[in-house]
Coordinates of C-alpha atoms and ligand atoms in Angstrom, one line a residue:
M1462 CA 95.0 67.9 137.8
H1463 CA 91.3 68.7 137.4
K1464 CA 89.6 67.4 134.3
E1465 CA 89.0 70.8 133.0
E1466 CA 92.7 71.5 132.7
T1467 CA 93.5 70.3 129.2
L1468 CA 97.0 71.4 128.5
P1469 CA 97.6 74.2 126.0
Q1470 CA 98.6 73.0 122.6
P1471 CA 101.3 74.8 120.6
L1472 CA 99.7 76.9 118.0
V1473 CA 101.3 76.8 114.6
R1474 CA 99.3 78.1 111.7
D1475 CA 100.4 77.1 108.2
G1476 CA 103.9 78.3 108.9
Q1477 CA 102.5 81.9 109.4
S1478 CA 103.4 83.8 112.5
R1479 CA 100.4 85.0 114.5
D1480 CA 102.0 88.3 115.6
F1481 CA 105.1 90.4 115.3
I1482 CA 106.8 88.8 118.2
R1483 CA 106.4 85.3 116.9
A1484 CA 107.6 86.6 113.5
I1485 CA 110.8 88.0 115.1
I1486 CA 111.4 84.7 116.9
A1487 CA 110.8 82.7 113.8
E1488 CA 113.3 84.9 111.9
D1489 CA 115.9 84.5 114.7
R1490 CA 115.6 80.8 114.7
K1491 CA 116.0 80.7 111.0
K1492 CA 119.2 82.6 111.3
N1493 CA 120.3 80.4 114.2
K1494 CA 120.5 83.4 116.5
H1495 CA 121.1 82.2 120.2
G1496 CA 121.9 78.8 118.6
G1497 CA 118.2 78.6 117.6
R1498 CA 117.1 78.3 121.2
V1499 CA 114.2 80.1 122.7
I1500 CA 114.1 80.9 126.4
T1501 CA 111.5 83.3 127.7
R1502 CA 110.5 84.3 131.2
F1503 CA 107.5 85.6 133.1
P1504 CA 108.8 88.0 135.7
P1505 CA 106.1 89.0 138.2
E1506 CA 106.8 91.1 141.3
P1507 CA 105.2 89.3 144.3
N1508 CA 103.4 92.4 145.5
G1509 CA 99.8 91.3 144.6
F1510 CA 97.8 88.7 142.9
L1511 CA 98.0 88.1 139.1
H1512 CA 95.3 89.7 136.9
I1513 CA 94.0 89.1 133.5
G1514 CA 96.7 91.4 132.0
H1515 CA 99.3 89.1 133.5
A1516 CA 97.5 86.2 131.8
K1517 CA 98.3 87.8 128.5
S1518 CA 101.9 88.0 129.3
I1519 CA 101.9 84.4 130.7
C1520 CA 100.2 83.0 127.6
L1521 CA 102.7 84.9 125.4
N1522 CA 105.8 83.9 127.2
F1523 CA 104.9 80.3 127.9
G1524 CA 103.1 80.0 124.6
V1525 CA 106.1 81.1 122.5
A1526 CA 108.4 78.7 124.4
L1527 CA 106.0 75.8 123.8
E1528 CA 105.7 76.5 120.1
N1529 CA 109.5 76.7 119.7
D1530 CA 110.6 73.7 121.8
G1531 CA 111.9 76.2 124.3
V1532 CA 111.4 76.8 128.0
C1533 CA 109.9 79.6 129.9
H1534 CA 111.2 80.6 133.4
L1535 CA 109.1 81.8 136.2
R1536 CA 111.1 84.5 137.9
F1537 CA 110.0 86.4 140.9
D1538 CA 111.2 89.9 140.6
D1539 CA 111.5 90.4 144.4
T1540 CA 113.7 93.5 144.8
N1541 CA 111.4 95.5 147.0
P1542 CA 111.1 93.9 150.4
C1543 CA 108.6 96.5 151.6
K1544 CA 105.7 95.4 149.4
E1545 CA 106.3 91.8 148.9
E1546 CA 105.0 88.7 150.6
I1547 CA 105.3 84.9 150.5
A1548 CA 101.5 84.7 150.1
Y1549 CA 101.8 86.5 146.8
V1550 CA 104.6 84.1 145.7
E1551 CA 102.3 81.2 146.4
S1552 CA 99.2 82.6 144.7
I1553 CA 101.2 83.5 141.6
Q1554 CA 102.5 79.9 141.2
R1555 CA 99.0 78.5 141.8
D1556 CA 97.6 80.8 139.1
V1557 CA 100.2 80.1 136.5
K1558 CA 99.8 76.4 137.0
W1559 CA 96.0 76.7 136.9
L1560 CA 96.3 78.5 133.5
G1561 CA 97.9 75.3 132.3
F1562 CA 101.6 76.3 132.2
D1563 CA 104.6 74.5 133.6
W1564 CA 108.0 76.1 134.3
G1565 CA 109.5 72.7 135.2
S1566 CA 112.6 73.2 137.2
N1567 CA 113.0 76.8 136.0
L1568 CA 111.7 78.6 139.1
F1569 CA 113.9 81.6 140.0
F1570 CA 114.0 84.6 142.3
A1571 CA 115.9 87.8 141.5
S1572 CA 116.9 87.7 145.2
D1573 CA 118.9 84.6 144.4
Y1574 CA 121.1 86.9 142.3
F1575 CA 121.8 89.5 145.0
D1576 CA 125.4 88.4 145.4
Q1577 CA 126.0 88.4 141.7
L1578 CA 124.2 91.8 141.3
Y1579 CA 126.5 93.2 144.0
E1580 CA 129.6 91.9 142.2
Y1581 CA 128.4 93.5 139.0
A1582 CA 127.9 96.8 140.8
I1583 CA 131.5 96.6 142.1
K1584 CA 132.6 96.0 138.5
L1585 CA 130.7 99.1 137.3
I1586 CA 132.3 101.2 140.0
K1587 CA 135.8 99.9 139.1
I1588 CA 135.4 100.7 135.5
G1589 CA 134.1 104.2 136.4
K1590 CA 130.5 103.5 135.3
A1591 CA 128.9 103.9 138.7
Y1592 CA 129.2 106.2 141.7
V1593 CA 127.8 106.7 145.2
C1594 CA 125.6 109.8 145.2
S1595 CA 124.7 111.5 148.4
L1596 CA 122.0 113.9 147.2
T1597 CA 118.6 113.5 148.8
A1598 CA 115.8 111.9 146.8
D1599 CA 114.3 115.4 146.2
E1600 CA 117.6 116.8 145.0
I1601 CA 118.1 113.8 142.7
R1602 CA 114.7 114.5 141.2
E1603 CA 115.6 118.2 140.8
Y1604 CA 119.0 117.5 139.2
R1605 CA 117.4 115.0 136.8
G1606 CA 115.8 117.8 134.6
T1607 CA 112.7 117.3 132.6
L1608 CA 111.5 116.0 129.3
T1609 CA 112.5 119.4 127.7
E1610 CA 115.4 120.4 129.9
P1611 CA 118.7 118.4 130.4
G1612 CA 119.7 117.4 133.9
K1613 CA 122.8 118.5 135.6
N1614 CA 125.6 116.5 137.1
S1615 CA 125.5 115.5 140.7
P1616 CA 128.3 117.1 142.8
Y1617 CA 129.2 113.5 143.8
R1618 CA 129.6 112.3 140.3
E1619 CA 133.4 112.6 140.2
R1620 CA 134.1 110.7 143.4
S1621 CA 137.2 108.4 143.0
V1622 CA 136.8 104.7 142.4
E1623 CA 138.3 104.1 145.9
E1624 CA 135.9 106.4 147.6
N1625 CA 133.0 104.8 145.8
L1626 CA 134.1 101.3 146.7
D1627 CA 134.5 102.3 150.3
L1628 CA 131.1 104.1 150.5
F1629 CA 129.3 101.3 148.7
S1630 CA 130.7 98.6 151.0
R1631 CA 129.7 100.7 154.0
M1632 CA 126.2 101.1 152.6
R1633 CA 126.1 97.4 152.4
A1634 CA 127.5 97.1 156.0
G1635 CA 124.6 99.1 157.3
E1636 CA 126.5 102.2 158.4
F1637 CA 124.1 104.7 156.9
P1638 CA 120.4 105.5 157.4
E1639 CA 118.0 105.1 154.5
G1640 CA 118.0 108.0 152.0
T1641 CA 121.5 109.1 152.7
H1642 CA 123.3 107.5 149.7
V1643 CA 122.4 105.6 146.5
L1644 CA 124.5 104.0 143.9
R1645 CA 124.0 105.4 140.4
A1646 CA 125.1 104.5 137.0
K1647 CA 127.3 107.1 135.3
I1648 CA 125.9 107.7 131.9
D1649 CA 124.7 111.0 130.6
M1650 CA 122.8 113.7 132.5
S1651 CA 121.9 115.5 129.3
S1652 CA 120.5 112.4 127.5
G1653 CA 117.2 113.0 125.7
N1654 CA 116.1 109.8 127.5
I1655 CA 115.6 110.5 131.2
N1656 CA 116.2 106.8 132.0
M1657 CA 119.8 107.4 130.9
R1658 CA 120.4 110.3 133.3
D1659 CA 122.5 108.4 135.8
P1660 CA 119.7 106.1 137.0
V1661 CA 119.8 104.8 140.6
L1662 CA 121.0 101.2 140.8
Y1663 CA 120.9 100.6 144.6
R1664 CA 119.1 102.2 147.5
I1665 CA 119.4 101.6 151.3
L1666 CA 116.4 99.9 152.8
H1667 CA 116.7 98.6 156.4
S1668 CA 114.0 96.0 155.8
S1669 CA 113.9 92.3 156.1
H1670 CA 113.4 90.4 152.8
H1671 CA 111.0 87.5 152.7
R1672 CA 113.7 85.3 151.3
T1673 CA 117.1 86.8 152.3
G1674 CA 116.0 87.9 155.7
D1675 CA 118.4 90.6 157.2
K1676 CA 121.4 89.7 155.0
W1677 CA 121.0 92.9 152.9
C1678 CA 120.1 96.4 153.8
I1679 CA 120.8 97.7 150.2
Y1680 CA 118.5 96.5 147.5
P1681 CA 119.0 96.7 143.7
M1682 CA 116.5 98.6 141.6
Y1683 CA 114.2 96.8 139.2
D1684 CA 115.8 98.4 136.1
Y1685 CA 119.2 97.2 137.2
T1686 CA 118.1 93.8 138.4
H1687 CA 116.0 92.8 135.4
P1688 CA 118.5 92.9 132.6
I1689 CA 121.2 91.1 134.6
S1690 CA 118.7 88.4 135.8
D1691 CA 117.7 87.9 132.1
A1692 CA 121.4 87.6 131.2
I1693 CA 122.2 85.2 134.1
E1694 CA 119.4 82.9 133.0
N1695 CA 120.4 83.1 129.3
I1696 CA 117.0 84.4 128.3
T1697 CA 116.9 84.8 124.5
H1698 CA 113.8 87.0 124.2
S1699 CA 112.8 89.3 127.0
L1700 CA 109.2 90.2 126.3
C1701 CA 107.7 93.1 128.2
T1702 CA 105.1 95.8 128.0
L1703 CA 105.4 99.1 126.2
E1704 CA 106.2 101.2 129.2
F1705 CA 109.6 99.6 129.1
E1706 CA 110.4 100.8 125.6
D1707 CA 112.2 103.9 127.1
H1708 CA 114.1 101.6 129.4
R1709 CA 115.5 99.5 126.7
P1710 CA 118.5 101.8 126.0
F1711 CA 119.5 101.3 129.7
Y1712 CA 118.9 97.5 129.4
D1713 CA 121.3 97.4 126.5
W1714 CA 123.8 99.9 128.0
L1715 CA 124.1 97.8 131.2
L1716 CA 124.6 94.5 129.5
D1717 CA 127.1 96.0 127.0
T1718 CA 129.0 97.8 129.7
L1719 CA 129.2 94.7 131.9
Q1720 CA 130.0 92.5 128.9
T1721 CA 127.7 89.8 130.3
P1722 CA 128.2 86.4 128.5
S1723 CA 124.6 86.6 127.2
H1724 CA 122.7 89.6 125.9
P1725 CA 118.9 89.0 125.7
Q1726 CA 116.8 90.9 123.3
Q1727 CA 114.1 93.0 124.8
I1728 CA 110.9 93.3 122.8
E1729 CA 107.8 95.3 123.9
F1730 CA 104.1 94.8 123.3
A1731 CA 101.0 96.7 124.3
R1732 CA 99.6 95.8 127.7
L1733 CA 96.1 94.6 128.0
N1734 CA 93.5 97.1 129.2
L1735 CA 89.8 96.1 129.5
T1736 CA 86.7 98.2 129.7
Y1737 CA 84.8 98.6 133.0
T1738 CA 87.8 97.6 135.1
V1739 CA 91.1 98.8 136.5
M1740 CA 94.1 96.7 136.0
S1741 CA 97.0 98.0 138.1
K1742 CA 97.9 96.0 141.2
R1743 CA 98.1 99.2 143.2
K1744 CA 94.4 99.9 142.4
L1745 CA 93.4 96.3 142.9
L1746 CA 95.1 96.4 146.3
K1747 CA 93.2 99.5 147.2
L1748 CA 89.9 97.7 146.4
V1749 CA 90.9 94.9 148.7
N1750 CA 92.4 96.9 151.5
E1751 CA 89.5 99.3 151.7
G1752 CA 86.9 96.6 151.6
Y1753 CA 85.2 97.4 148.3
V1754 CA 85.6 93.8 147.5
S1755 CA 85.9 90.7 149.7
G1756 CA 89.5 90.0 148.7
W1757 CA 91.9 89.4 145.8
D1758 CA 89.7 86.5 144.8
D1759 CA 86.4 88.3 144.9
P1760 CA 84.5 86.9 141.9
R1761 CA 84.1 90.5 140.5
M1762 CA 87.8 91.1 140.4
L1763 CA 89.6 90.5 137.2
T1764 CA 92.4 88.7 139.0
I1765 CA 93.1 85.2 137.8
S1766 CA 91.9 83.9 141.2
G1767 CA 88.7 86.0 141.0
L1768 CA 88.0 84.8 137.5
R1769 CA 88.6 81.2 138.6
R1770 CA 86.2 81.6 141.5
R1771 CA 83.7 83.2 139.2
G1772 CA 83.8 80.1 137.0
Y1773 CA 86.1 81.0 134.2
T1774 CA 88.1 78.1 132.8
P1775 CA 91.8 78.1 132.0
N1776 CA 90.8 77.3 128.5
S1777 CA 88.6 80.4 128.2
L1778 CA 91.4 82.7 129.4
R1779 CA 93.9 81.2 127.1
S1780 CA 91.5 81.5 124.1
F1781 CA 90.7 85.1 125.1
C1782 CA 94.5 85.9 125.1
E1783 CA 94.7 84.3 121.7
T1784 CA 91.7 86.3 120.4
I1785 CA 93.0 89.7 121.5
G1786 CA 96.4 89.1 119.9
L1787 CA 99.5 91.3 120.3
A1788 CA 99.9 94.8 119.2
K1789 CA 102.4 97.6 119.4
R1790 CA 99.8 100.2 120.4
E1791 CA 97.8 100.6 123.6
S1792 CA 94.1 99.9 123.4
R1793 CA 91.2 98.9 125.6
V1794 CA 89.5 95.6 124.9
E1795 CA 85.7 95.3 125.3
M1796 CA 84.8 93.3 128.4
G1797 CA 82.3 91.5 126.1
V1798 CA 85.2 89.8 124.4
L1799 CA 86.3 88.2 127.7
E1800 CA 82.7 87.2 128.5
N1801 CA 82.3 85.7 125.0
A1802 CA 85.4 83.6 125.5
V1803 CA 84.0 81.9 128.6
R1804 CA 80.5 81.6 127.1
D1805 CA 81.9 79.8 124.0
D1806 CA 84.0 77.5 126.2
L1807 CA 81.2 76.6 128.6
N1808 CA 78.6 76.3 125.9
D1809 CA 80.5 73.2 124.7
T1810 CA 81.6 71.8 128.0
A1811 CA 79.0 72.7 130.7
P1812 CA 76.2 70.2 131.4
R1813 CA 72.7 71.8 131.6
A1814 CA 70.7 71.9 134.8
M1815 CA 67.6 73.6 136.1
A1816 CA 67.5 76.1 138.8
V1817 CA 64.9 78.7 139.9
L1818 CA 66.4 81.8 141.3
R1819 CA 63.2 83.7 142.4
P1820 CA 60.7 80.9 143.0
L1821 CA 57.0 81.1 142.5
K1822 CA 55.1 78.0 143.6
I1823 CA 52.7 76.1 141.2
V1824 CA 50.3 73.5 142.4
I1825 CA 49.1 71.2 139.6
T1826 CA 45.7 70.4 140.9
N1827 CA 44.9 67.5 138.7
Y1828 CA 48.2 65.7 139.4
P1829 CA 47.8 63.1 142.1
Q1830 CA 49.0 64.1 145.5
E1831 CA 51.3 61.1 146.2
Q1832 CA 52.5 60.6 142.6
E1833 CA 56.1 61.3 141.6
E1834 CA 57.9 60.4 138.4
E1835 CA 61.4 60.6 137.0
L1836 CA 61.8 62.5 133.8
V1837 CA 64.9 61.8 131.6
I1838 CA 66.7 64.9 130.3
D1839 CA 69.8 65.2 128.1
N1840 CA 72.7 66.9 129.9
H1841 CA 73.6 68.7 126.7
P1842 CA 71.4 69.5 123.7
K1843 CA 74.1 68.7 121.2
I1844 CA 76.6 66.4 122.9
P1845 CA 75.0 63.0 123.5
E1846 CA 78.3 61.8 125.1
M1847 CA 77.5 64.0 128.0
G1848 CA 74.7 61.6 128.9
Q1849 CA 71.3 62.0 130.5
R1850 CA 70.0 62.5 134.0
T1851 CA 66.7 62.0 135.7
V1852 CA 64.8 64.9 137.2
P1853 CA 61.9 64.3 139.6
F1854 CA 58.4 65.7 139.0
C1855 CA 55.5 66.0 141.3
R1856 CA 52.4 68.0 142.1
E1857 CA 54.1 71.1 143.3
I1858 CA 56.9 72.8 141.4
Y1859 CA 58.6 76.2 141.3
I1860 CA 59.0 78.5 138.3
E1861 CA 60.6 81.9 138.1
Q1862 CA 58.4 84.8 139.3
D1863 CA 59.0 86.7 136.1
D1864 CA 57.8 83.8 134.0
F1865 CA 54.3 84.7 135.1
M1866 CA 52.4 87.9 134.4
E1867 CA 48.8 88.6 135.5
N1868 CA 48.2 91.1 132.7
P1869 CA 50.7 90.2 130.0
P1870 CA 51.4 92.2 126.9
K1871 CA 50.8 90.5 123.6
K1872 CA 54.2 89.1 123.0
F1873 CA 54.6 87.5 126.4
F1874 CA 54.8 83.8 125.7
R1875 CA 55.2 82.6 129.2
L1876 CA 52.6 81.8 131.9
A1877 CA 49.5 84.0 132.4
P1878 CA 45.9 83.4 133.5
G1879 CA 44.3 81.0 131.1
R1880 CA 47.5 80.4 129.1
E1881 CA 49.3 77.2 128.4
V1882 CA 53.0 76.7 128.5
R1883 CA 55.5 73.8 128.3
L1884 CA 57.5 72.8 131.3
R1885 CA 60.8 71.8 129.9
A1886 CA 60.9 68.0 129.3
A1887 CA 57.8 67.6 131.5
Y1888 CA 54.3 68.5 130.6
L1889 CA 52.1 71.3 129.2
I1890 CA 50.3 73.2 131.9
T1891 CA 47.6 75.8 131.9
C1892 CA 47.1 78.5 134.6
D1893 CA 43.7 78.4 136.2
S1894 CA 43.9 80.6 139.2
I1895 CA 46.0 82.9 141.3
I1896 CA 46.2 82.4 145.1
R1897 CA 46.9 85.5 147.0
D1898 CA 47.9 86.4 150.5
E1899 CA 44.7 87.6 152.1
K1900 CA 46.3 90.6 153.9
T1901 CA 48.8 91.9 151.4
G1902 CA 47.3 90.7 148.1
K1903 CA 50.6 89.4 147.0
I1904 CA 50.6 86.3 144.8
V1905 CA 51.6 83.2 146.9
E1906 CA 51.0 80.5 144.4
L1907 CA 49.3 79.5 141.1
H1908 CA 47.0 76.7 140.5
C1909 CA 47.4 75.0 137.2
T1910 CA 46.3 71.8 135.5
Y1911 CA 48.5 69.6 133.3
D1912 CA 47.8 67.6 130.2
P1913 CA 48.7 64.0 131.1
A1914 CA 49.1 63.2 127.3
S1915 CA 51.9 65.7 126.9
R1916 CA 54.6 63.8 128.9
G1917 CA 58.1 64.9 127.8
G1918 CA 56.7 68.3 126.8
S1919 CA 55.3 67.4 123.4
S1920 CA 52.0 68.6 122.2
P1921 CA 49.6 65.7 121.9
D1922 CA 47.4 67.1 119.2
G1923 CA 49.7 69.5 117.4
R1924 CA 48.3 72.5 119.2
K1925 CA 50.9 75.4 119.4
V1926 CA 52.5 76.1 122.7
K1927 CA 55.1 78.8 122.4
G1928 CA 56.7 79.2 125.8
T1929 CA 58.9 76.8 127.5
L1930 CA 59.8 77.3 131.1
H1931 CA 62.4 75.8 133.4
W1932 CA 61.1 74.5 136.7
V1933 CA 62.2 72.5 139.8
S1934 CA 60.1 70.0 141.8
S1935 CA 59.3 71.7 145.1
R1936 CA 59.4 68.4 147.0
H1937 CA 62.9 67.5 145.8
A1938 CA 64.5 71.0 145.3
I1939 CA 67.7 71.8 147.1
N1940 CA 68.1 75.3 148.6
A1941 CA 71.0 77.5 147.6
E1942 CA 72.3 81.0 147.5
V1943 CA 73.0 82.3 144.1
R1944 CA 75.1 85.4 143.4
L1945 CA 74.6 87.4 140.3
Y1946 CA 77.4 89.8 139.3
D1947 CA 77.5 92.9 137.2
R1948 CA 80.6 94.8 136.1
L1949 CA 82.5 96.3 139.0
F1950 CA 82.6 99.8 137.5
M1951 CA 79.9 101.8 135.8
V1952 CA 82.0 103.5 133.2
E1953 CA 84.1 102.1 130.4
N1954 CA 87.3 103.7 131.6
P1955 CA 87.3 104.3 135.4
E1956 CA 90.8 105.8 135.1
A1957 CA 89.9 108.3 132.4
D1958 CA 89.6 111.3 134.7
K1959 CA 92.9 111.7 136.5
E1960 CA 91.4 114.2 138.9
K1961 CA 88.6 111.9 140.0
N1962 CA 89.3 108.9 142.2
F1963 CA 88.4 105.7 140.2
I1964 CA 86.5 104.5 143.4
A1965 CA 83.8 107.0 142.5
H1966 CA 82.9 104.9 139.5
L1967 CA 82.3 101.7 141.4
N1968 CA 79.0 100.0 140.5
P1969 CA 76.9 99.8 143.7
E1970 CA 74.9 96.9 142.2
S1971 CA 77.8 94.7 141.1
L1972 CA 76.7 92.0 143.5
L1973 CA 73.2 90.7 143.8
P1974 CA 72.9 87.8 146.2
L1975 CA 69.7 85.7 145.9
T1976 CA 69.2 83.6 149.0
N1977 CA 66.1 81.6 148.3
C1978 CA 67.0 79.7 145.2
K1979 CA 65.7 76.2 144.3
L1980 CA 68.0 73.9 142.5
E1981 CA 67.4 70.5 140.9
Q1982 CA 68.6 67.6 143.1
S1983 CA 71.5 66.6 140.8
L1984 CA 73.4 69.8 141.7
L1985 CA 73.9 68.5 145.2
N1986 CA 76.9 66.6 144.0
A1987 CA 78.5 69.6 142.3
D1988 CA 82.0 70.6 143.2
D1989 CA 83.9 73.7 142.4
T1990 CA 85.5 72.2 139.3
N1991 CA 82.1 71.7 137.7
R1992 CA 80.4 74.4 135.7
F1993 CA 76.8 74.3 134.7
Q1994 CA 74.4 76.1 132.4
F1995 CA 71.3 76.8 134.4
E1996 CA 68.9 76.7 131.6
R1997 CA 67.8 80.2 130.5
L1998 CA 69.8 81.9 133.2
G1999 CA 73.5 81.6 132.3
Y2000 CA 76.6 79.7 133.4
F2001 CA 77.2 79.0 137.1
C2002 CA 79.6 77.3 139.3
L2003 CA 79.9 76.4 143.0
D2004 CA 81.7 79.0 145.1
S2005 CA 84.8 77.2 146.3
L2006 CA 85.2 79.4 149.4
E2007 CA 81.8 79.9 150.9
S2008 CA 80.0 76.6 150.1
A2009 CA 80.1 74.2 153.0
P2010 CA 78.2 71.0 153.9
G2011 CA 74.6 72.1 154.1
R2012 CA 75.3 75.4 152.5
L2013 CA 75.4 75.8 148.7
V2014 CA 76.6 79.0 147.1
F2015 CA 76.7 79.3 143.4
N2016 CA 78.2 82.1 141.3
R2017 CA 77.0 83.2 138.0
T2018 CA 80.0 83.2 135.7
V2019 CA 78.2 84.9 132.8
T2020 CA 74.7 85.3 131.3
L2021 CA 73.6 83.4 128.2
R2022 CA 73.4 85.1 124.9
D2023 CA 70.2 83.5 123.7
S2024 CA 70.6 79.8 123.6
W2025 CA 67.0 79.2 124.8
E2026 CA 65.5 79.9 121.5
K2027 CA 67.1 76.9 120.0
I2028 CA 66.0 74.6 122.8
E2029 CA 62.4 75.7 122.3
K2030 CA 62.5 74.8 118.7
K2031 CA 63.9 71.4 119.5
S2032 CA 61.2 70.4 122.0
Ligands
ATP3421 P1 100.7 96.4 137.4 O1 100.9 97.5 136.5 O2 99.3 95.7 137.3 O3 101.0 96.7 138.8 P2 103.2 95.2 136.9 O4 103.7 95.4 135.6 O5 103.7 96.0 138.0 O6 101.6 95.2 136.9 P3 104.5 92.8 137.3 O7 104.4 91.8 138.4 O8 105.8 93.6 137.2 O9 103.3 93.7 137.4 O10 104.2 92.1 135.9 C1 104.8 90.9 135.5 C2 104.8 90.8 134.0 O11 103.4 91.0 133.5 C3 105.5 92.0 133.4 O12 106.3 91.5 132.4 C4 104.5 92.9 132.8 O13 104.9 93.6 131.7 C5 103.3 92.0 132.5 N1 102.1 92.7 132.6 C6 101.6 93.4 133.7 N2 100.4 93.9 133.4 C7 100.1 93.6 132.1 C8 99.0 93.9 131.3 N3 98.0 94.6 131.7 N4 99.1 93.3 130.0 C9 100.1 92.6 129.6 N5 101.1 92.3 130.4 C10 101.2 92.8 131.7
MG3422 MG1 106.1 95.8 137.3

């Protein structure tokens, strides 16, 4: 386990429940419902990587279990062999663990229940609550009616139990092509709730399954599988997102009709939506497949693996999920809330370092050519336990190009001809002259002089020096590529216009790679579990995938708010 992965602590606040779900559970426990036990589950379909919305569901399900001495199951809802893959199963487990949660021995797959699900289907047929329907998919849709009009009964609805049993077993035996028959529940075609109009329970799919191979050629539908899986696992509270509210009557009908030994309680909450992004796996898959991003773990993607690569910590995602809370109504959370969560976390945990992203060379003409010295700098301005490091200084250094202006406006407190600034923890320097490329006239370097009496950056005679710049010794600097990111989409809600493809809103400038960056020496030992604050520039981490011996690639996790101001006052 990496050192960053402090385990989530149960959150109990003065006996008060944080949200309506925790209130329901507290009440249930008080009444000794389910024998006072709490068993939840997180049920991903392995058809994509997990995203930040899933993190909300994971934090809720595992969090509630932790707080109530319960357990949370990880159950793969793998009922659609056409879209699912082992690689997704593995990435999901990695992501849940990384977030800091542990399912212990409670790892399950809906496909492990295929035999039981089949037996339950036989039971439904035998009690006259399910039938084999031979309408085509289009006809089923047509017969289903609309929100305002009732549906009508399938002509196959009154098949005898014997005929249904025979047809269903032949469906299983592979006698029929796809689309010729389905098994449907027999409920009520005139129900106001479309989900109760004889929903499909099984369809024929001549596809291999990543776990059951070719054993099955009929596969249960999600709405049929999910309640039964919950019941088999003795789940007490089945927490899901609001779109399942209309499915709850079927959830309850099914378990009541089958008289399963356990009947979990389904409770819905609003899913997480964020501004400037899309959240559905289908859309994320499109971004990946069509090459708009480099993969599921592209640092611009709001997948858990993308956020991890970007430098987000498990702690920051958990605290984000806590901040947004739970509601019964859909809303869109500001991306800034997520960015603040990681900023707050890294502000307290990330050591500081200096890096120059767009270097401008400075020659300190009165500093001896051969001289070098080691300056001692705190790793964190407020946390002495984080220690100190030494940073080398010599005659030639780099500063940021935009920390110099030839003709500065009045309020520019950085370097300019004739002006004096402080080099962070080093010396005061004054700019004497600009050296240009003879042909292009472009600035190639600045010549400055330093005040030897200002070592450490203090003013020897109390003269005021407002600006403080970060810098890197040119002789000791290490080269790196640094990638700056902006939001992947240019508009708050890329899905707002149903007519327009969300792809049209992609931000063409969401990735800015800078290839000639100069980093302080100490960053040579960084690994991808470390995060740093590059002073004045933001929080950064090593890119786990693209860095290699001799090639350093850093990602900017997030920009700084304005923590520089404080450091200036201090020095
Ligand atoms: P998507 O809509 O992104 O394709 P999904 O609901 O199909 O997601 P599942 O793998 O079925 O993905 O989701 C697993 C669990 O995560 C479900 O219980 C689902 O309700 C929950 N979940 C998915 N998206 C969100 C979200 N945006 N906010 C909160 N919970 C979510
Ligand atoms: Mg789903």
